[in-house]
Each structure stands twice: as structure tokens, then as C-alpha cells.
Coordinates of C-alpha atoms in Angstrom, one line a residue:
M1316 CA 0.0 0.0 0.0
N1317 CA 2.8 2.4 0.9
R1318 CA 4.5 1.6 -2.4
F1319 CA 1.2 2.4 -4.3
I1320 CA 0.9 5.8 -2.5
S1321 CA 4.5 6.6 -3.4
L1322 CA 3.8 5.9 -7.0
I1323 CA 0.9 8.3 -7.0
A1324 CA 3.0 11.0 -5.5
I1325 CA 5.7 10.6 -8.1
A1326 CA 3.1 10.7 -10.9
L1327 CA 1.6 13.9 -9.6
C1328 CA 5.1 15.5 -9.4
M1329 CA 5.8 14.4 -13.0
A1330 CA 2.5 15.8 -14.2
A1331 CA 3.3 19.1 -12.5
C1332 CA 6.6 19.3 -14.4
A1333 CA 5.0 18.4 -17.7
H1334 CA 1.9 20.6 -17.4
K1335 CA 2.3 24.2 -16.2
E1336 CA -1.3 24.4 -14.9
Y1337 CA -0.4 21.8 -12.3
D1338 CA 2.9 23.5 -11.4
L1339 CA 2.7 24.3 -7.6
S1340 CA 6.1 25.8 -7.4
E1341 CA 4.8 29.4 -7.7
G1342 CA 2.1 29.0 -5.1
L1343 CA -1.3 27.3 -4.7
N1344 CA -4.5 29.0 -6.0
K1345 CA -6.7 28.8 -2.9
E1346 CA -9.9 30.0 -4.6
V1347 CA -12.4 27.7 -6.1
T1348 CA -15.7 28.4 -7.9
L1349 CA -18.8 26.4 -7.0
F1350 CA -22.4 26.2 -8.3
E1351 CA -21.4 27.8 -11.7
D1352 CA -24.9 27.2 -13.0
E1353 CA -27.2 28.6 -10.3
I1354 CA -28.3 28.2 -6.7
S1355 CA -31.4 29.4 -4.9
L1356 CA -31.4 31.7 -1.9
P1357 CA -34.3 32.9 0.2
I1358 CA -35.1 36.6 0.0
G1359 CA -37.2 38.9 2.2
S1360 CA -40.5 40.1 0.8
I1361 CA -40.2 43.0 -1.7
G1362 CA -43.1 45.4 -1.9
P1363 CA -45.8 45.6 -2.3
V1364 CA -45.6 48.9 -4.2
T1365 CA -49.3 49.7 -3.9
L1366 CA -51.6 52.2 -5.6
E1367 CA -52.1 53.9 -2.3
Y1368 CA -48.4 54.9 -2.5
A1369 CA -48.6 55.7 -6.2
M1370 CA -51.5 58.0 -6.0
G1371 CA -49.7 60.0 -3.4
S1372 CA -47.0 60.6 -6.0
L1373 CA -49.7 62.5 -8.1
G1374 CA -48.8 65.5 -6.0
K1375 CA -45.5 65.8 -7.9
I1376 CA -47.3 66.4 -11.2
E1377 CA -47.3 70.1 -11.9
G1378 CA -50.6 72.0 -11.9
I1379 CA -53.7 69.8 -11.1
G1380 CA -51.8 66.8 -9.8
S1381 CA -51.4 68.1 -6.3
M1382 CA -55.1 68.9 -6.1
V1383 CA -56.0 65.4 -7.4
A1384 CA -53.8 63.7 -4.8
E1385 CA -55.2 65.8 -1.9
Y1386 CA -58.8 64.9 -2.5
I1387 CA -58.7 61.3 -3.5
K1388 CA -60.3 59.2 -0.9
E1389 CA -60.6 55.5 -0.1
D1390 CA -64.0 54.0 0.2
A1391 CA -65.1 51.2 2.6
D1392 CA -64.1 48.5 0.0
G1393 CA -60.6 50.0 -0.5
F1394 CA -61.3 51.6 -3.8
L1395 CA -59.9 55.0 -4.7
C1396 CA -62.7 57.5 -5.2
V1397 CA -63.7 61.1 -5.4
E1398 CA -66.9 62.8 -4.1
D1399 CA -68.8 66.0 -4.6
S1400 CA -71.9 67.4 -2.9
G1401 CA -74.0 70.5 -3.1
S1402 CA -77.5 72.0 -3.6
I1403 CA -79.7 72.0 -6.6
F1404 CA -82.1 74.4 -5.0
R1405 CA -81.9 75.8 -1.5
S1406 CA -83.9 78.7 -0.1
N1407 CA -84.8 80.2 3.3
I1408 CA -88.6 79.9 4.0
Y1409 CA -88.7 83.7 4.7
E1410 CA -87.2 84.3 1.2
I1411 CA -89.7 82.0 -0.4
E1412 CA -92.5 83.8 1.4
R1413 CA -91.4 87.1 0.1
A1414 CA -91.1 85.7 -3.5
M1415 CA -94.6 84.3 -3.3
G1416 CA -96.2 87.8 -2.8
D1417 CA -99.7 87.2 -1.4
V1418 CA -99.4 84.4 1.2
S1419 CA -102.9 84.7 2.6
V1420 CA -103.8 81.5 0.8
A1421 CA -101.9 78.4 -0.2
K1422 CA -100.6 78.5 -3.7
R1423 CA -98.4 76.8 -6.3
W1424 CA -95.2 78.7 -6.4
N1425 CA -93.0 78.4 -9.5
A1426 CA -89.3 78.3 -8.5
G1427 CA -88.2 78.1 -12.1
Y1428 CA -85.1 76.5 -13.6
K1429 CA -82.7 75.1 -11.1
S1430 CA -79.5 73.1 -11.7
A1431 CA -76.2 71.9 -10.2
F1432 CA -72.9 70.9 -11.8
I1433 CA -70.8 68.1 -10.5
G1434 CA -67.6 69.9 -9.8
G1435 CA -64.6 69.8 -7.6
L1436 CA -62.1 67.0 -8.2
A1437 CA -64.7 64.8 -9.7
G1438 CA -64.8 67.0 -12.7
M1439 CA -61.1 67.2 -13.1
L1440 CA -60.0 63.6 -13.3
S1441 CA -59.9 63.6 -17.1
F1442 CA -57.1 66.3 -17.0
V1443 CA -54.7 63.7 -15.6
N1444 CA -56.2 60.9 -17.8
L1445 CA -58.1 59.2 -15.0
K1446 CA -61.6 57.9 -15.5
N1447 CA -64.9 58.1 -13.6
C1448 CA -66.3 54.6 -13.0
N1449 CA -68.9 52.9 -10.7
Q1450 CA -70.6 56.3 -10.3
T1451 CA -73.4 56.8 -7.8
L1452 CA -75.8 59.8 -7.4
V1453 CA -78.0 60.5 -4.4
I1454 CA -80.6 63.2 -4.4
S1455 CA -82.3 64.3 -1.2
S1456 CA -84.5 67.0 0.1
S1457 CA -85.1 69.0 3.3
N1458 CA -88.4 70.5 4.6
P1459 CA -88.4 72.6 7.8
L1460 CA -92.2 73.0 7.8
S1461 CA -94.8 71.1 9.8
V1462 CA -96.7 70.3 6.6
D1463 CA -95.8 68.2 3.6
V1464 CA -94.8 70.1 0.5
P1465 CA -95.7 68.5 -2.9
A1466 CA -93.4 69.4 -5.7
S1467 CA -93.1 68.7 -9.5
C1468 CA -90.4 69.3 -12.1
E1469 CA -88.9 67.9 -15.3
A1470 CA -85.7 66.3 -13.9
T1471 CA -82.8 65.3 -16.1
I1472 CA -79.2 64.1 -15.5
N1473 CA -76.7 65.3 -18.1
C1474 CA -73.6 63.2 -18.8
Q1475 CA -70.5 63.9 -20.9
G1476 CA -68.6 61.1 -22.6
D1477 CA -66.1 60.6 -25.4
D1478 CA -68.9 60.3 -27.9
G1479 CA -70.6 63.5 -26.8
S1480 CA -73.3 64.5 -24.2
V1481 CA -76.2 62.4 -23.1
S1482 CA -79.4 63.7 -21.3
M1483 CA -81.2 61.2 -19.1
P1484 CA -84.7 62.0 -17.9
V1485 CA -85.5 61.0 -14.3
A1486 CA -89.2 60.3 -14.1
E1487 CA -88.9 59.4 -10.4
L1488 CA -88.4 63.1 -9.6
D1489 CA -91.2 64.5 -11.8
N1490 CA -93.7 64.4 -8.9
I1491 CA -92.5 64.1 -5.3
T1492 CA -93.5 65.1 -1.8
L1493 CA -91.2 66.7 0.7
K1494 CA -92.2 65.2 4.0
Q1495 CA -92.8 67.5 6.9
R1496 CA -89.9 68.2 9.4
S1497 CA -87.6 65.9 7.6
Q1498 CA -84.6 65.3 5.4
Q1499 CA -85.3 62.5 3.0
E1500 CA -83.6 60.6 0.3
L1501 CA -85.5 60.9 -3.0
L1502 CA -83.2 59.0 -5.4
N1503 CA -80.3 56.7 -5.1
L1504 CA -78.9 56.0 -8.6
E1505 CA -76.1 53.5 -9.3
F1506 CA -74.8 53.7 -12.8
P1507 CA -73.8 50.4 -14.6
E1508 CA -70.1 49.4 -14.4
D1509 CA -69.8 49.8 -18.2
F1510 CA -71.3 53.3 -18.1
K1511 CA -68.4 55.3 -19.6
S1512 CA -69.9 58.9 -19.5
K1513 CA -69.3 61.2 -16.6
V1514 CA -72.2 62.6 -14.7
G1515 CA -72.0 66.4 -15.4
S1516 CA -75.1 68.1 -14.0
I1517 CA -78.6 67.7 -12.6
V1518 CA -81.4 69.9 -13.9
F1519 CA -84.8 70.6 -12.5
S1520 CA -86.8 72.5 -15.2
N1521 CA -90.0 74.3 -14.2
L1522 CA -89.7 73.4 -10.5
V1523 CA -93.1 74.1 -8.8
L1524 CA -93.7 73.9 -5.0
D1525 CA -97.2 73.7 -3.4
M1526 CA -96.7 76.0 -0.5
P1527 CA -99.1 76.5 2.4
A1528 CA -100.5 79.9 3.4
T1529 CA -98.0 82.0 5.3
P1530 CA -95.2 79.4 5.1
S1531 CA -93.2 81.1 8.0
S1532 CA -96.1 80.3 10.4
A1533 CA -95.6 76.5 9.6
I1534 CA -91.9 76.4 10.5
S1535 CA -91.6 73.6 13.0
N1536 CA -88.5 75.0 14.8
S1537 CA -87.6 78.6 14.4
N1538 CA -84.2 77.9 16.0
G1539 CA -83.4 75.0 13.7
N1540 CA -83.2 74.5 9.9
L1541 CA -85.0 77.2 8.0
F1542 CA -84.1 76.0 4.5
L1543 CA -86.2 74.1 2.0
G1544 CA -84.1 72.5 -0.7
F1545 CA -82.9 69.7 -2.9
Y1546 CA -79.4 68.4 -2.6
Y1547 CA -77.1 65.9 -4.4
K1548 CA -74.2 63.7 -3.3
Y1549 CA -72.0 62.2 -6.0
K1550 CA -69.3 59.6 -5.8
S1551 CA -67.1 58.0 -8.4
R1552 CA -64.5 55.4 -8.2
I1553 CA -61.3 56.1 -10.2
G1554 CA -60.2 54.2 -13.3
V1555 CA -57.3 54.7 -15.7
G1556 CA -57.6 56.4 -19.1
E1557 CA -55.6 55.4 -22.1
G1558 CA -53.2 58.3 -21.9
F1559 CA -52.4 57.9 -18.2
S1560 CA -48.7 58.1 -17.3
L1561 CA -47.3 58.5 -13.8
P1562 CA -43.5 58.6 -13.3
M1563 CA -42.2 58.0 -9.8
S1564 CA -38.6 58.3 -8.7
D1565 CA -36.6 57.1 -5.8
I1566 CA -39.0 54.3 -4.7
S1567 CA -37.7 52.0 -2.0
T1568 CA -38.4 48.3 -2.1
G1569 CA -38.2 48.1 1.7
Q1570 CA -36.0 45.6 3.4
I1571 CA -35.2 42.6 1.2
N1572 CA -32.1 41.4 3.1
L1573 CA -30.5 39.4 0.3
P1574 CA -27.5 37.6 1.9
L1575 CA -24.9 37.8 -0.9
G1576 CA -21.8 39.1 1.0
K1577 CA -20.7 35.7 2.4
Y1578 CA -20.4 34.2 -1.0
R1579 CA -17.9 36.8 -2.3
L1580 CA -19.5 37.3 -5.7
G1581 CA -17.9 39.6 -8.1
K1582 CA -21.0 39.6 -10.2
C1583 CA -24.2 37.6 -10.3
E1584 CA -27.7 37.5 -11.7
I1585 CA -30.9 37.5 -9.6
E1586 CA -34.1 36.1 -11.1
V1587 CA -37.4 36.6 -9.4
E1588 CA -41.1 36.3 -10.4
L1589 CA -43.2 39.5 -10.0
E1590 CA -47.0 39.5 -9.7
N1591 CA -48.9 42.6 -10.7
T1592 CA -52.5 43.3 -9.7
I1593 CA -52.4 47.0 -10.8
P1594 CA -54.2 47.6 -14.1
L1595 CA -51.1 49.4 -15.3
T1596 CA -48.0 48.6 -17.1
V1597 CA -45.0 49.1 -14.7
S1598 CA -41.6 50.1 -16.1
V1599 CA -38.7 49.8 -13.8
D1600 CA -35.4 51.8 -14.3
N1601 CA -32.4 53.2 -12.5
I1602 CA -32.1 50.4 -9.9
R1603 CA -29.6 51.2 -7.1
V1604 CA -28.3 49.2 -4.1
L1605 CA -28.7 51.0 -0.8
K1606 CA -26.4 50.8 2.2
P1607 CA -27.8 49.4 5.5
R1608 CA -30.0 51.9 7.4
E1609 CA -30.5 51.8 11.1
S1610 CA -34.0 53.1 10.8
S1611 CA -36.5 54.0 8.1
D1612 CA -36.2 57.7 9.1
E1613 CA -32.5 57.7 8.1
D1614 CA -31.8 59.1 4.6
P1615 CA -30.9 56.4 2.1
V1616 CA -27.3 56.2 0.9
V1617 CA -26.6 54.5 -2.5
E1618 CA -23.8 51.9 -2.7
D1619 CA -21.9 53.4 -5.6
D1620 CA -19.6 50.5 -6.0
I1621 CA -22.4 48.2 -7.1
T1622 CA -24.1 48.5 -10.4
V1623 CA -27.4 46.9 -11.4
T1624 CA -28.3 46.5 -15.1
S1625 CA -31.8 45.6 -16.1
G1626 CA -34.6 46.5 -18.4
I1627 CA -37.9 45.6 -16.8
T1628 CA -41.4 46.0 -18.0
V1629 CA -44.2 44.3 -16.0
A1630 CA -47.6 43.9 -17.7
G1631 CA -50.7 45.2 -16.0
G1632 CA -53.2 42.9 -14.3
T1633 CA -56.1 42.8 -11.9
P1634 CA -56.8 41.0 -8.5
Q1635 CA -59.0 38.6 -10.4
K1636 CA -56.4 38.1 -13.3
P1637 CA -52.9 39.1 -12.1
S1638 CA -50.0 39.2 -14.5
T1639 CA -46.7 37.4 -13.7
T1640 CA -43.4 38.4 -15.1
I1641 CA -39.9 36.9 -14.7
I1642 CA -37.3 39.6 -14.2
K1643 CA -33.5 39.4 -14.1
L1644 CA -31.2 41.7 -12.3
A1645 CA -27.4 41.7 -13.1
L1646 CA -25.3 42.9 -10.2
E1647 CA -21.6 43.6 -10.4
A1648 CA -19.1 45.1 -8.0
A1649 CA -16.7 47.6 -9.5
S1650 CA -14.1 46.4 -7.0
G1651 CA -14.0 43.6 -4.4
T1652 CA -17.2 41.6 -4.1
I1653 CA -20.9 42.2 -3.7
P1654 CA -22.0 42.8 -0.1
D1655 CA -25.3 41.8 1.4
I1656 CA -28.2 43.7 -0.3
P1657 CA -30.4 45.2 2.4
E1658 CA -32.6 47.4 0.2
L1659 CA -33.0 48.6 -3.4
M1660 CA -34.1 52.0 -4.7
L1661 CA -35.6 52.4 -8.2
D1662 CA -37.6 54.6 -10.5
L1663 CA -41.1 53.5 -11.7
K1664 CA -43.4 54.6 -14.5
L1665 CA -47.0 53.6 -14.4
E1666 CA -48.9 53.6 -17.7
A1667 CA -52.3 52.5 -18.9
Q1668 CA -52.6 48.8 -20.0
P1669 CA -54.8 49.2 -23.1
D1670 CA -56.3 45.7 -23.2
L1671 CA -57.8 45.8 -19.7
G1672 CA -60.4 48.5 -20.2
T1673 CA -61.4 50.7 -17.3
V1674 CA -60.7 48.9 -14.0
P1675 CA -61.4 50.7 -10.7
L1676 CA -58.2 51.4 -8.8
S1677 CA -57.9 50.0 -5.3
T1678 CA -55.3 50.4 -2.5
K1679 CA -55.2 46.6 -2.4
Q1680 CA -53.7 46.4 -5.8
G1681 CA -49.9 46.3 -6.0
L1682 CA -46.7 44.9 -7.3
Y1683 CA -45.5 41.9 -5.4
V1684 CA -42.7 39.3 -5.4
K1685 CA -44.5 36.0 -6.1
S1686 CA -41.5 33.7 -5.5
S1687 CA -40.0 33.4 -2.1
S1688 CA -36.4 32.9 -3.3
A1689 CA -34.0 34.3 -5.8
R1690 CA -32.0 32.3 -8.3
I1691 CA -28.3 33.4 -8.1
C1692 CA -26.4 32.7 -11.3
G1693 CA -22.8 33.2 -12.2
G1694 CA -20.9 31.1 -9.7
I1695 CA -19.8 31.5 -6.1
T1696 CA -16.1 32.1 -5.4
I1697 CA -14.8 30.8 -2.1
G1698 CA -11.4 32.2 -1.2
S1699 CA -8.9 31.9 1.5
N1700 CA -8.8 34.3 4.5
E1701 CA -5.1 35.1 3.8

């Protein structure tokens, strides 16, 4: 056995003399590369980058963007929405009494043409290529008198769409009764999901009120409400128009804690699967590695020694039909090796996904990492401590 071992040793020495790559006389290369194809490493959760965050970035758009961002609300189901409310007709009983003239007997008083326009933010969404969808309109009345007040009018709701204006008669409001001492809901209208026009105005033509004699004597509470009127409350969820485009810069992924430092990689490729439930195409650019932060309040500092190259476009989806996209990030250290990756910073651009139609936007929609691990390609170099 000893003779056999000696023969092997002699053969190795001869090979080293005959082949330079086995020559150990100039020192031993103590580094070796393992897993040259790929390995899989667990990563922390990335995201989600939600629409709640994205809509806040509307404030950076010059002009109307800040106004849109300020007045967007979230409804009970998590959808982003805008609201508007106001009066169609509202008048103090004493003012009505003066306008009636002779009030010694009950009479039909013609209040004339009354209208209200849906304004505020609800009327401005189109300026930033957002759409009104799932619209609702509630019309109510108030009557401070101790008697019922019958009323009649020709009510219409005017809507504006891409194909022009539409006028919708509302027969339910042609003949109504304002109940005594009450505020009451007269109409609660929910427009179909596929209704693409925006509610623009409510019109009461030839409004006539059957007023009692000396209306002021019928006021139920002289220290309370003195106004007789008709009111509207409008709500619209927010969808995305074809021309919508929202750039966002310096977006943090949050803590991802990718443990690459111990593998001493000069460069590698990370592959992850993204799931998108936002009905928007998401383009990702200018990806930067951040240095560790002790707290989220600390300003981020970019790790300049590490470069990340990628060209990422993620297709839009919905919660019912999410899109999935495989993305690859190539990381390289300018000198030394790649450290642990605690966090990334990137620029995003959200654009309309044309084949999805108008989908209501929800704070629950977002961009997520579907896979729970990253595939690391490019080999792992293990070196000596010397």
C-alpha cells in the first residue's frame, strides 16, 4: 500500500513538471468556484408597491396633480374614489314667502329652472387621464315645515362622454313630496359598471312647489333648519384612461435582506417572479443598491460600488387576473465583491394597460414578489482568508 501511494505522489510531481497548470512551485491558487450554473437563496418580501403609495405621487405632477392627490379618498371597500356634494335648490322659508307675494292662501309657487354641476375634483380627473367609474348619485330634500310640500319638475341628468353629451330624464323626480320636518332621500342611482360617460349636471326644469298659506307660520322649529331645498351627493371610483402616465422616482423596495456578502461574488444574476394586480404597465429603471440603514427615518445612501443593469417591464393585471413576469437583475461590484443587499431603490413609471379596459383602482392592488427565493447565477467564489 505504501508503495502504491508513493507511485501516485511521483506521478503527480511528473504531471506538474509536464503541465504548467499543475505546477505548484509558484504557489497554490486557494480559490475555487462552486455552483457555476445557479443556486437558490431565500429573500425577504419585496413590496408591495401599492396604488395607495402611487396616488400619493400624483402630487408631484405640476398643476392639477397636487389637487387630485389631496382629494382622492378610499371607500369602505378599499377603492380610490372622489366625491362631490351641493345643492340643486336651497332657499330660506322667509325668502320663499317674500317671493310668493300674497301668502294669505296656499298657492303653487314656480321656483323656475334650477341646476347643479358636479364639480370639484370629480370633474377634473380627465385632466390627468383618470376615468370616472362605478358612479353613484343620491338626491335628497329638506323641509323645515310642519306640513308636507308636494313638488313637481322635469328632472334630467346630463352626462358627458367621449362620444358627446347624453341627457337622461329621471321620471322618479317628476312628482315628489317633501315630507314635513324631515330630510329624506329621494333618489339613489347606481350607474352600470360599463357606463363610460361622466355625470356632469342635474337639472330641475320648471320646479313648482305647493306652498301653504303664510309658510313662515308653519316652521316647526324657528331655531333649527329654515331651508327648504334639494341636494345631491355624487361619488365616483377612479379608473385609468388610455393616456395615463405617472412617473415616480426614488422608490424604496423596503427591506429585502439578500445575503450575498458571504459568497464573495464579483457579479451575479438574480431572477425573481413578479405578480402585478395593478391595471397598469409598470416600467422599472435606475435600480440602485442602498447601504444598510439603522431606521426608516434615516436618509438612504446609495452603494456606488455596485451597479445593477436591467430592463424591466411588467404587464398590468387585476386582482382577479394578475399578470406574472420573470425579471432578471445583473449585479456587479466595481471592486471587491458584492455585499449583502439590504434594500433597493428604483424609478417606476405607471402607464395604462390598453387591453384591460377601465378597471377601478384599489389600495389593495400592487406589485408583489411572487416567488420566495432568488436564483443566483454566475458562480460562487470561495477564497482563503489570507
